[in-house]
mmCIF file of C-alpha atoms and ligand atoms in Angstrom:
data_model
loop_
_atom_site.group_PDB
_atom_site.id
_atom_site.type_symbol
_atom_site.label_atom_id
_atom_site.label_comp_id
_atom_site.label_asym_id
_atom_site.label_seq_id
_atom_site.Cartn_x
_atom_site.Cartn_y
_atom_site.Cartn_z
ATOM 1 C CA UNK P 966 -7.086 2.082 -36.549
ATOM 2 C CA UNK P 967 -6.554 0.108 -39.737
ATOM 3 C CA UNK P 968 -8.594 -2.358 -41.834
ATOM 4 C CA UNK P 969 -6.563 -5.335 -43.083
ATOM 5 C CA UNK P 970 -6.772 -8.933 -43.952
ATOM 6 C CA UNK P 971 -5.418 -10.815 -40.943
ATOM 7 C CA UNK P 972 -3.887 -14.240 -41.360
ATOM 8 C CA UNK P 973 -5.134 -16.895 -38.874
ATOM 9 C CA UNK P 974 -2.047 -18.409 -37.197
ATOM 10 C CA UNK P 975 -3.820 -20.820 -34.777
ATOM 11 C CA UNK P 976 -7.426 -21.487 -33.715
ATOM 12 C CA UNK P 977 -7.588 -23.986 -30.953
ATOM 13 C CA UNK P 978 -10.373 -25.091 -28.545
ATOM 14 C CA UNK P 979 -9.613 -24.074 -25.003
ATOM 15 C CA UNK P 980 -12.887 -25.168 -23.309
ATOM 16 C CA UNK P 981 -16.264 -26.422 -24.577
ATOM 17 C CA UNK P 982 -17.509 -23.941 -27.212
ATOM 18 C CA UNK P 983 -14.639 -21.614 -26.335
ATOM 19 C CA UNK P 984 -11.571 -20.961 -28.633
ATOM 20 C CA UNK P 985 -8.437 -19.006 -28.792
ATOM 21 C CA UNK P 986 -7.513 -17.502 -32.155
ATOM 22 C CA UNK P 987 -4.136 -16.113 -33.033
ATOM 23 C CA UNK P 988 -3.996 -13.573 -35.767
ATOM 24 C CA UNK P 989 -1.170 -11.857 -37.577
ATOM 25 C CA UNK P 990 -1.230 -8.158 -36.746
ATOM 26 C CA UNK P 991 -0.328 -5.378 -39.180
ATOM 27 C CA UNK P 992 2.645 -3.385 -37.667
ATOM 28 C CA UNK P 993 1.221 -0.173 -39.212
ATOM 29 C CA UNK P 994 -1.906 -0.475 -37.003
ATOM 30 C CA UNK P 995 0.374 0.213 -34.024
ATOM 31 C CA UNK P 996 0.537 -1.867 -30.876
ATOM 32 C CA UNK P 997 -2.836 -2.458 -29.287
ATOM 33 C CA UNK P 998 -3.420 -1.851 -25.534
ATOM 34 C CA UNK P 999 -5.446 -3.829 -22.956
ATOM 35 C CA UNK P 1000 -9.065 -2.812 -23.424
ATOM 36 C CA UNK P 1001 -8.769 -2.260 -27.141
ATOM 37 C CA UNK P 1002 -10.998 -4.484 -29.372
ATOM 38 C CA UNK P 1003 -11.244 -5.473 -33.040
ATOM 39 C CA UNK P 1004 -14.196 -6.040 -35.295
ATOM 40 C CA UNK P 1005 -13.969 -9.099 -37.598
ATOM 41 C CA UNK P 1006 -15.831 -10.243 -40.678
ATOM 42 C CA UNK P 1007 -15.445 -14.019 -41.010
ATOM 43 C CA UNK P 1008 -17.080 -14.335 -44.427
ATOM 44 C CA UNK P 1009 -16.662 -12.797 -47.877
ATOM 45 C CA UNK P 1010 -20.459 -12.840 -48.466
ATOM 46 C CA UNK P 1011 -23.290 -10.880 -46.671
ATOM 47 C CA UNK P 1012 -24.268 -13.460 -44.028
ATOM 48 C CA UNK P 1013 -23.700 -12.477 -41.316
ATOM 49 C CA UNK P 1014 -23.684 -8.814 -42.530
ATOM 50 C CA UNK P 1015 -22.318 -7.134 -39.420
ATOM 51 C CA UNK P 1016 -18.760 -7.152 -38.210
ATOM 52 C CA UNK P 1017 -18.473 -8.613 -34.771
ATOM 53 C CA UNK P 1018 -16.436 -7.142 -31.862
ATOM 54 C CA UNK P 1019 -13.728 -9.133 -29.929
ATOM 55 C CA UNK P 1020 -11.380 -7.922 -27.177
ATOM 56 C CA UNK P 1021 -7.753 -8.471 -27.667
ATOM 57 C CA UNK P 1022 -6.352 -10.930 -25.155
ATOM 58 C CA UNK P 1023 -2.600 -10.682 -25.961
ATOM 59 C CA UNK P 1024 -0.131 -8.990 -28.235
ATOM 60 C CA UNK P 1025 3.332 -10.185 -28.996
ATOM 61 C CA UNK P 1026 6.034 -8.702 -31.289
ATOM 62 C CA UNK P 1027 7.372 -12.111 -32.313
ATOM 63 C CA UNK P 1028 10.521 -10.819 -33.888
ATOM 64 C CA UNK P 1029 11.030 -11.652 -37.610
ATOM 65 C CA UNK P 1030 7.643 -13.472 -37.765
ATOM 66 C CA UNK P 1031 5.983 -10.125 -37.082
ATOM 67 C CA UNK P 1032 3.410 -9.111 -34.548
ATOM 68 C CA UNK P 1033 0.364 -11.282 -33.531
ATOM 69 C CA UNK P 1034 -2.634 -10.771 -31.326
ATOM 70 C CA UNK P 1035 -5.006 -13.366 -29.766
ATOM 71 C CA UNK P 1036 -8.737 -13.250 -29.107
ATOM 72 C CA UNK P 1037 -10.570 -15.668 -26.845
ATOM 73 C CA UNK P 1038 -14.152 -16.194 -28.145
ATOM 74 C CA UNK P 1039 -17.254 -18.222 -27.280
ATOM 75 C CA UNK P 1040 -18.980 -19.882 -30.159
ATOM 76 C CA UNK P 1041 -22.485 -18.395 -29.839
ATOM 77 C CA UNK P 1042 -24.126 -17.813 -33.187
ATOM 78 C CA UNK P 1043 -23.403 -17.615 -36.983
ATOM 79 C CA UNK P 1044 -20.310 -15.358 -37.002
ATOM 80 C CA UNK P 1045 -18.420 -17.221 -34.168
ATOM 81 C CA UNK P 1046 -19.449 -20.563 -35.741
ATOM 82 C CA UNK P 1047 -17.702 -19.499 -39.003
ATOM 83 C CA UNK P 1048 -14.724 -18.217 -37.148
ATOM 84 C CA UNK P 1049 -14.424 -21.534 -35.298
ATOM 85 C CA UNK P 1050 -14.080 -23.391 -38.656
ATOM 86 C CA UNK P 1051 -11.109 -21.284 -39.778
ATOM 87 C CA UNK P 1052 -7.669 -23.039 -39.815
ATOM 88 C CA UNK P 1053 -4.228 -21.541 -40.001
ATOM 89 C CA UNK P 1054 -3.547 -19.745 -43.341
ATOM 90 C CA UNK P 1055 -7.180 -18.482 -43.665
ATOM 91 C CA UNK P 1056 -7.731 -14.812 -43.376
ATOM 92 C CA UNK P 1057 -10.352 -12.499 -41.755
ATOM 93 C CA UNK P 1058 -11.171 -8.870 -42.433
ATOM 94 C CA UNK P 1059 -10.057 -7.130 -39.263
ATOM 95 C CA UNK P 1060 -10.652 -3.476 -38.234
ATOM 96 C CA UNK P 1061 -8.714 -2.247 -35.189
ATOM 97 C CA UNK P 1062 -7.526 -1.412 -32.708
ATOM 98 C CA UNK P 1063 -10.813 0.154 -31.593
ATOM 99 C CA UNK P 1064 -12.144 1.813 -28.410
ATOM 100 C CA UNK P 1065 -10.748 3.380 -25.334
ATOM 101 C CA UNK P 1066 -8.316 1.090 -23.471
ATOM 102 C CA UNK P 1067 -7.844 0.635 -19.686
ATOM 103 C CA UNK P 1068 -6.100 3.633 -18.135
ATOM 104 C CA UNK P 1069 -2.907 3.316 -16.178
ATOM 105 C CA UNK P 1070 -3.674 3.436 -12.395
ATOM 106 C CA UNK P 1071 -2.934 6.822 -10.837
ATOM 107 C CA UNK P 1072 0.279 7.130 -8.749
ATOM 108 C CA UNK P 1073 -0.339 5.510 -5.374
ATOM 109 C CA UNK P 1074 -3.278 3.326 -6.638
ATOM 110 C CA UNK P 1075 -2.747 -0.470 -6.740
ATOM 111 C CA UNK P 1076 -4.461 -2.229 -9.654
ATOM 112 C CA UNK P 1077 -7.008 -4.957 -8.730
ATOM 113 C CA UNK P 1078 -8.112 -7.075 -11.742
ATOM 114 C CA UNK P 1079 -11.420 -8.998 -12.082
ATOM 115 C CA UNK P 1080 -12.924 -10.804 -15.043
ATOM 116 C CA UNK P 1081 -16.015 -12.999 -15.620
ATOM 117 C CA UNK P 1082 -16.766 -15.456 -18.551
ATOM 118 C CA UNK P 1083 -16.140 -13.936 -21.992
ATOM 119 C CA UNK P 1084 -14.938 -10.751 -20.255
ATOM 120 C CA UNK P 1085 -11.703 -12.640 -19.693
ATOM 121 C CA UNK P 1086 -9.824 -11.352 -22.758
ATOM 122 C CA UNK P 1087 -9.111 -7.678 -22.059
ATOM 123 C CA UNK P 1088 -8.286 -8.184 -18.312
ATOM 124 C CA UNK P 1089 -6.042 -11.164 -19.193
ATOM 125 C CA UNK P 1090 -4.205 -8.914 -21.628
ATOM 126 C CA UNK P 1091 -3.788 -6.269 -18.816
ATOM 127 C CA UNK P 1092 -2.662 -8.964 -16.242
ATOM 128 C CA UNK P 1093 -0.166 -10.362 -18.677
ATOM 129 C CA UNK P 1094 1.302 -6.879 -19.414
ATOM 130 C CA UNK P 1095 1.586 -6.013 -15.804
ATOM 131 C CA UNK P 1096 3.231 -9.299 -15.004
ATOM 132 C CA UNK P 1097 5.718 -8.879 -17.819
ATOM 133 C CA UNK P 1098 6.750 -5.523 -16.264
ATOM 134 C CA UNK P 1099 7.252 -7.037 -12.900
ATOM 135 C CA UNK P 1100 4.114 -5.357 -11.561
ATOM 136 C CA UNK P 1101 1.815 -8.451 -11.160
ATOM 137 C CA UNK P 1102 -1.556 -7.449 -9.710
ATOM 138 C CA UNK P 1103 -4.201 -9.534 -7.854
ATOM 139 C CA UNK P 1104 -6.270 -11.040 -10.738
ATOM 140 C CA UNK P 1105 -9.505 -12.970 -9.970
ATOM 141 C CA UNK P 1106 -11.257 -14.758 -12.860
ATOM 142 C CA UNK P 1107 -14.731 -16.355 -12.555
ATOM 143 C CA UNK P 1108 -16.493 -19.163 -14.356
ATOM 144 C CA UNK P 1109 -19.725 -20.999 -13.758
ATOM 145 C CA UNK P 1110 -18.101 -24.385 -13.177
ATOM 146 C CA UNK P 1111 -14.798 -26.368 -13.563
ATOM 147 C CA UNK P 1112 -15.641 -27.616 -17.091
ATOM 148 C CA UNK P 1113 -15.772 -23.977 -18.363
ATOM 149 C CA UNK P 1114 -12.141 -23.201 -17.304
ATOM 150 C CA UNK P 1115 -10.124 -22.433 -20.431
ATOM 151 C CA UNK P 1116 -6.804 -24.251 -21.022
ATOM 152 C CA UNK P 1117 -4.638 -21.215 -21.359
ATOM 153 C CA UNK P 1118 -1.651 -19.725 -19.640
ATOM 154 C CA UNK P 1119 -2.685 -17.520 -16.785
ATOM 155 C CA UNK P 1120 -0.113 -15.129 -15.196
ATOM 156 C CA UNK P 1121 1.305 -16.234 -11.920
ATOM 157 C CA UNK P 1122 -0.902 -15.384 -9.030
ATOM 158 C CA UNK P 1123 -4.203 -15.559 -10.879
ATOM 159 C CA UNK P 1124 -7.052 -16.738 -8.657
ATOM 160 C CA UNK P 1125 -9.535 -18.971 -10.452
ATOM 161 C CA UNK P 1126 -13.149 -18.866 -9.019
ATOM 162 C CA UNK P 1127 -16.173 -20.996 -9.842
ATOM 163 C CA UNK P 1128 -19.765 -20.144 -8.902
ATOM 164 C CA UNK P 1129 -20.275 -23.748 -7.719
ATOM 165 C CA UNK P 1130 -16.899 -24.329 -6.014
ATOM 166 C CA UNK P 1131 -16.076 -27.189 -8.457
ATOM 167 C CA UNK P 1132 -12.630 -25.666 -9.038
ATOM 168 C CA UNK P 1133 -10.573 -22.909 -7.305
ATOM 169 C CA UNK P 1134 -12.346 -20.577 -4.993
ATOM 170 C CA UNK P 1135 -16.111 -20.809 -4.539
ATOM 171 C CA UNK P 1136 -18.000 -17.693 -5.504
ATOM 172 C CA UNK P 1137 -17.418 -14.886 -7.980
ATOM 173 C CA UNK P 1138 -14.210 -12.973 -8.481
ATOM 174 C CA UNK P 1139 -15.784 -10.045 -6.787
ATOM 175 C CA UNK P 1140 -16.583 -12.196 -3.725
ATOM 176 C CA UNK P 1141 -12.793 -13.123 -3.674
ATOM 177 C CA UNK P 1142 -11.770 -9.541 -4.104
ATOM 178 C CA UNK P 1143 -14.031 -8.235 -1.380
ATOM 179 C CA UNK P 1144 -12.309 -10.646 1.106
ATOM 180 C CA UNK P 1145 -8.687 -10.647 -0.150
ATOM 181 C CA UNK P 1146 -7.919 -7.158 -1.624
ATOM 182 C CA UNK P 1147 -5.110 -5.432 0.065
ATOM 183 C CA UNK P 1148 -5.922 -2.322 2.096
ATOM 184 C CA UNK P 1149 -5.342 1.112 0.615
ATOM 185 C CA UNK P 1150 -6.028 3.136 -2.488
ATOM 186 C CA UNK P 1151 -6.781 0.996 -5.526
ATOM 187 C CA UNK P 1152 -8.280 0.893 -8.948
ATOM 188 C CA UNK P 1153 -10.525 -1.954 -9.799
ATOM 189 C CA UNK P 1154 -10.264 -2.875 -13.523
ATOM 190 C CA UNK P 1155 -12.841 -5.333 -14.622
ATOM 191 C CA UNK P 1156 -14.705 -6.837 -17.599
ATOM 192 C CA UNK P 1157 -17.743 -9.100 -17.588
ATOM 193 C CA UNK P 1158 -21.500 -9.297 -17.837
ATOM 194 C CA UNK P 1159 -23.589 -6.243 -16.931
ATOM 195 C CA UNK P 1160 -24.536 -7.739 -13.497
ATOM 196 C CA UNK P 1161 -20.853 -8.292 -12.681
ATOM 197 C CA UNK P 1162 -19.972 -4.771 -13.669
ATOM 198 C CA UNK P 1163 -22.719 -3.410 -11.350
ATOM 199 C CA UNK P 1164 -21.373 -5.531 -8.443
ATOM 200 C CA UNK P 1165 -17.900 -4.220 -9.286
ATOM 201 C CA UNK P 1166 -19.166 -0.611 -9.143
ATOM 202 C CA UNK P 1167 -20.833 -1.321 -5.747
ATOM 203 C CA UNK P 1168 -17.618 -2.847 -4.255
ATOM 204 C CA UNK P 1169 -15.456 0.053 -5.614
ATOM 205 C CA UNK P 1170 -17.818 2.631 -4.044
ATOM 206 C CA UNK P 1171 -18.028 0.755 -0.672
ATOM 207 C CA UNK P 1172 -14.186 0.611 -0.473
ATOM 208 C CA UNK P 1173 -13.463 4.099 -1.896
ATOM 209 C CA UNK P 1174 -11.580 2.652 -4.932
ATOM 210 C CA UNK P 1175 -11.650 4.136 -8.346
ATOM 211 C CA UNK P 1176 -12.722 1.786 -11.180
ATOM 212 C CA UNK P 1177 -12.419 1.225 -14.852
ATOM 213 C CA UNK P 1178 -15.028 -1.209 -16.179
ATOM 214 C CA UNK P 1179 -15.197 -2.633 -19.762
ATOM 215 C CA UNK P 1180 -18.732 -3.252 -21.127
ATOM 216 C CA UNK P 1181 -19.287 -5.911 -23.786
ATOM 217 C CA UNK P 1182 -22.346 -4.399 -25.348
ATOM 218 C CA UNK P 1183 -24.345 -5.685 -28.269
ATOM 219 C CA UNK P 1184 -22.917 -3.836 -31.192
ATOM 220 C CA UNK P 1185 -24.033 -3.173 -34.777
ATOM 221 C CA UNK P 1186 -21.929 -0.626 -36.694
ATOM 222 C CA UNK P 1187 -19.016 -0.615 -34.053
ATOM 223 C CA UNK P 1188 -17.852 2.883 -35.172
ATOM 224 C CA UNK P 1189 -20.299 5.232 -33.242
ATOM 225 C CA UNK P 1190 -22.976 5.740 -35.858
ATOM 226 C CA UNK P 1191 -26.057 3.588 -35.036
ATOM 227 C CA UNK P 1192 -26.475 4.098 -31.217
ATOM 228 C CA UNK P 1193 -26.998 0.362 -30.997
ATOM 229 C CA UNK P 1194 -24.468 -0.186 -28.140
ATOM 230 C CA UNK P 1195 -25.429 2.583 -25.705
ATOM 231 C CA UNK P 1196 -25.213 2.559 -21.900
ATOM 232 C CA UNK P 1197 -27.208 4.914 -19.558
ATOM 233 C CA UNK P 1198 -25.382 7.819 -17.928
ATOM 234 C CA UNK P 1199 -26.247 8.567 -14.282
ATOM 235 C CA UNK P 1200 -29.296 10.756 -13.360
ATOM 236 C CA UNK P 1201 -30.947 10.320 -16.735
ATOM 237 C CA UNK P 1202 -28.360 12.313 -18.502
ATOM 238 C CA UNK P 1203 -28.564 10.499 -21.775
ATOM 239 C CA UNK P 1204 -26.317 7.633 -23.044
ATOM 240 C CA UNK P 1205 -22.753 6.787 -23.998
ATOM 241 C CA UNK P 1206 -21.682 4.536 -26.832
ATOM 242 C CA UNK P 1207 -19.700 1.453 -25.907
ATOM 243 C CA UNK P 1208 -17.882 1.292 -29.220
ATOM 244 C CA UNK P 1209 -16.946 4.987 -29.656
ATOM 245 C CA UNK P 1210 -16.907 6.340 -25.973
ATOM 246 C CA UNK P 1211 -15.769 3.012 -24.341
ATOM 247 C CA UNK P 1212 -15.789 0.096 -23.996
ATOM 248 C CA UNK P 1213 -13.864 1.055 -20.854
ATOM 249 C CA UNK P 1214 -15.755 3.589 -18.630
ATOM 250 C CA UNK P 1215 -15.069 5.197 -15.280
ATOM 251 C CA UNK P 1216 -17.130 4.363 -12.204
ATOM 252 C CA UNK P 1217 -19.212 7.546 -12.433
ATOM 253 C CA UNK P 1218 -19.672 7.702 -16.177
ATOM 254 C CA UNK P 1219 -22.399 5.026 -16.317
ATOM 255 C CA UNK P 1220 -25.421 4.117 -14.243
ATOM 256 C CA UNK P 1221 -24.183 0.515 -13.843
ATOM 257 C CA UNK P 1222 -27.220 -0.607 -11.791
ATOM 258 C CA UNK P 1223 -29.676 0.595 -14.546
ATOM 259 C CA UNK P 1224 -27.444 -1.074 -17.219
ATOM 260 C CA UNK P 1225 -27.633 -4.431 -15.327
ATOM 261 C CA UNK P 1226 -31.413 -4.136 -15.120
ATOM 262 C CA UNK P 1227 -31.670 -3.268 -18.834
ATOM 263 C CA UNK P 1228 -29.572 -6.154 -19.973
ATOM 264 C CA UNK P 1229 -30.950 -8.856 -17.676
ATOM 265 C CA UNK P 1230 -31.214 -12.195 -19.592
ATOM 266 C CA UNK P 1231 -34.857 -12.093 -20.671
ATOM 267 C CA UNK P 1232 -34.330 -8.722 -22.284
ATOM 268 C CA UNK P 1233 -31.079 -9.843 -24.023
ATOM 269 C CA UNK P 1234 -32.807 -12.937 -25.338
ATOM 270 C CA UNK P 1235 -35.775 -10.858 -26.652
ATOM 271 C CA UNK P 1236 -33.231 -8.984 -28.970
ATOM 272 C CA UNK P 1237 -32.851 -12.157 -31.091
ATOM 273 C CA UNK P 1238 -29.946 -12.817 -33.413
ATOM 274 C CA UNK P 1239 -28.207 -10.240 -35.476
ATOM 275 C CA UNK P 1240 -27.871 -9.858 -39.305
HETATM 276 C C1 FAD S 165 -16.145 -4.594 -27.091
HETATM 277 C C2 FAD S 165 -16.664 -6.032 -27.166
HETATM 278 C C3 FAD S 165 -15.674 -7.047 -26.937
HETATM 279 C C4 FAD S 165 -16.090 -8.397 -26.955
HETATM 280 N N1 FAD S 165 -15.167 -9.320 -26.698
HETATM 281 C C5 FAD S 165 -15.526 -10.607 -26.848
HETATM 282 C C6 FAD S 165 -14.496 -11.637 -26.492
HETATM 283 O O1 FAD S 165 -13.332 -11.344 -26.222
HETATM 284 N N2 FAD S 165 -14.882 -12.948 -26.568
HETATM 285 C C7 FAD S 165 -16.187 -13.300 -26.827
HETATM 286 O O2 FAD S 165 -16.516 -14.461 -26.930
HETATM 287 N N3 FAD S 165 -17.146 -12.349 -27.195
HETATM 288 C C8 FAD S 165 -16.828 -11.049 -27.103
HETATM 289 N N4 FAD S 165 -17.761 -10.124 -27.372
HETATM 290 C C9 FAD S 165 -19.083 -10.574 -27.781
HETATM 291 C C10 FAD S 165 -19.064 -10.985 -29.198
HETATM 292 O O3 FAD S 165 -18.973 -9.816 -30.054
HETATM 293 C C11 FAD S 165 -20.241 -11.803 -29.509
HETATM 294 O O4 FAD S 165 -20.290 -13.098 -28.832
HETATM 295 C C12 FAD S 165 -20.394 -12.148 -31.099
HETATM 296 O O5 FAD S 165 -20.610 -10.904 -31.739
HETATM 297 C C13 FAD S 165 -21.473 -13.126 -31.320
HETATM 298 O O6 FAD S 165 -21.691 -13.150 -32.760
HETATM 299 P P1 FAD S 165 -22.440 -14.462 -33.430
HETATM 300 O O7 FAD S 165 -22.890 -14.149 -34.787
HETATM 301 O O8 FAD S 165 -21.702 -15.681 -33.235
HETATM 302 O O9 FAD S 165 -23.739 -14.586 -32.497
HETATM 303 P P2 FAD S 165 -25.048 -13.596 -32.493
HETATM 304 O O10 FAD S 165 -26.104 -14.269 -33.319
HETATM 305 O O11 FAD S 165 -24.745 -12.214 -32.762
HETATM 306 O O12 FAD S 165 -25.443 -13.798 -31.065
HETATM 307 C C14 FAD S 165 -25.798 -15.132 -30.501
HETATM 308 C C15 FAD S 165 -26.407 -14.918 -29.085
HETATM 309 O O13 FAD S 165 -25.303 -14.501 -28.246
HETATM 310 C C16 FAD S 165 -25.727 -13.516 -27.327
HETATM 311 N N5 FAD S 165 -24.898 -12.360 -27.505
HETATM 312 C C17 FAD S 165 -24.156 -11.989 -28.568
HETATM 313 N N6 FAD S 165 -23.450 -10.856 -28.359
HETATM 314 C C18 FAD S 165 -23.657 -10.473 -27.074
HETATM 315 C C19 FAD S 165 -23.270 -9.485 -26.243
HETATM 316 N N7 FAD S 165 -22.401 -8.467 -26.681
HETATM 317 N N8 FAD S 165 -23.766 -9.403 -24.980
HETATM 318 C C20 FAD S 165 -24.631 -10.298 -24.520
HETATM 319 N N9 FAD S 165 -25.029 -11.364 -25.295
HETATM 320 C C21 FAD S 165 -24.629 -11.428 -26.478
HETATM 321 C C22 FAD S 165 -27.133 -13.217 -27.571
HETATM 322 O O14 FAD S 165 -27.900 -14.087 -26.624
HETATM 323 C C23 FAD S 165 -27.404 -13.811 -28.995
HETATM 324 O O15 FAD S 165 -28.720 -14.176 -29.232
HETATM 325 C C24 FAD S 165 -17.467 -8.776 -27.251
HETATM 326 C C25 FAD S 165 -18.366 -7.747 -27.504
HETATM 327 C C26 FAD S 165 -17.948 -6.505 -27.419
HETATM 328 C C27 FAD S 165 -18.993 -5.318 -27.699
HETATM 329 S S1 FES S 166 -22.361 -0.065 -32.371
HETATM 330 FE FE1 FES S 166 -23.120 1.544 -33.549
HETATM 331 S S2 FES S 166 -22.830 3.246 -32.335
HETATM 332 FE FE2 FES S 166 -21.821 1.633 -31.265
#
């Protein structure tokens, strides 16, 4: 993990209120892996005060130009509004790579990939990496409707799904996975809202798959100190921190149903904005 000033190389709109930012990566930070995230400060002042977490969506060595990463981010509040105004040549204060990445599937397990909404970044990184190694895996990505589909390069074989059927397959990526996943031992690797992760955990249990699920929790410190990003362990056995223990967790490490109930929209809205 390293803190450095990362130069913005590009910052383009890929869908309404959704952007892709390319950032120069410090070689000394080491190559990030799918599931790793960074925290960014987009201002030199104190507003917003807290760093904001974003999953890494790609990593390229880029030869003499030096390494670069991309993040895919939704413009939601003050920090992402500031990020969206940055042009090439600006810099952001970046800390990363952070967190526990997706594990490699065990021998004999086929990877199955699913992502929803802003959970796209880390799973896209994994799908791109597997495809570049000639090991493309089924990858289902879900959006609410056709106008939310981002204009980005998906790896060959990606299945786009929309809740309303206005583009691609109708339904969620897990609906598609439940009807189309190949038979046999598999590991479901997924990222998305808490309700989607609970559905992924149910599907994995039904099919006897293992699963690695990445949570995009509300974070404050981002380094394991404040307990602001916790998820419940099963059977009331306390909590784990998304930033320091995750954000990728195994199927049995978290009570995914309890987490989905806890972070249902009215509760999330009641949390209000962050400093
Ligand atoms: C490990 C991790 C990886 C992430 N990766 C991405 C990513 O790749 N792309 C991306 O767009 N976002 C990602 N996020 C979420 C991102 O950090 C927030 O969108 C960002 O911090 C918003 O900052 P803001 O100041 O613009 O808005 P804020 O004022 O902080 O938030 C505005 C509103 O957005 C909602 N919100 C913000 N953060 C979350 C959250 N974590 N969960 C649910 N609702 C939230 C709330 O309703 C809030 O009121 C990730 C979060 C984590 C923890
Ligand atoms: S954000 Fe502070 S402990 Fe995770």
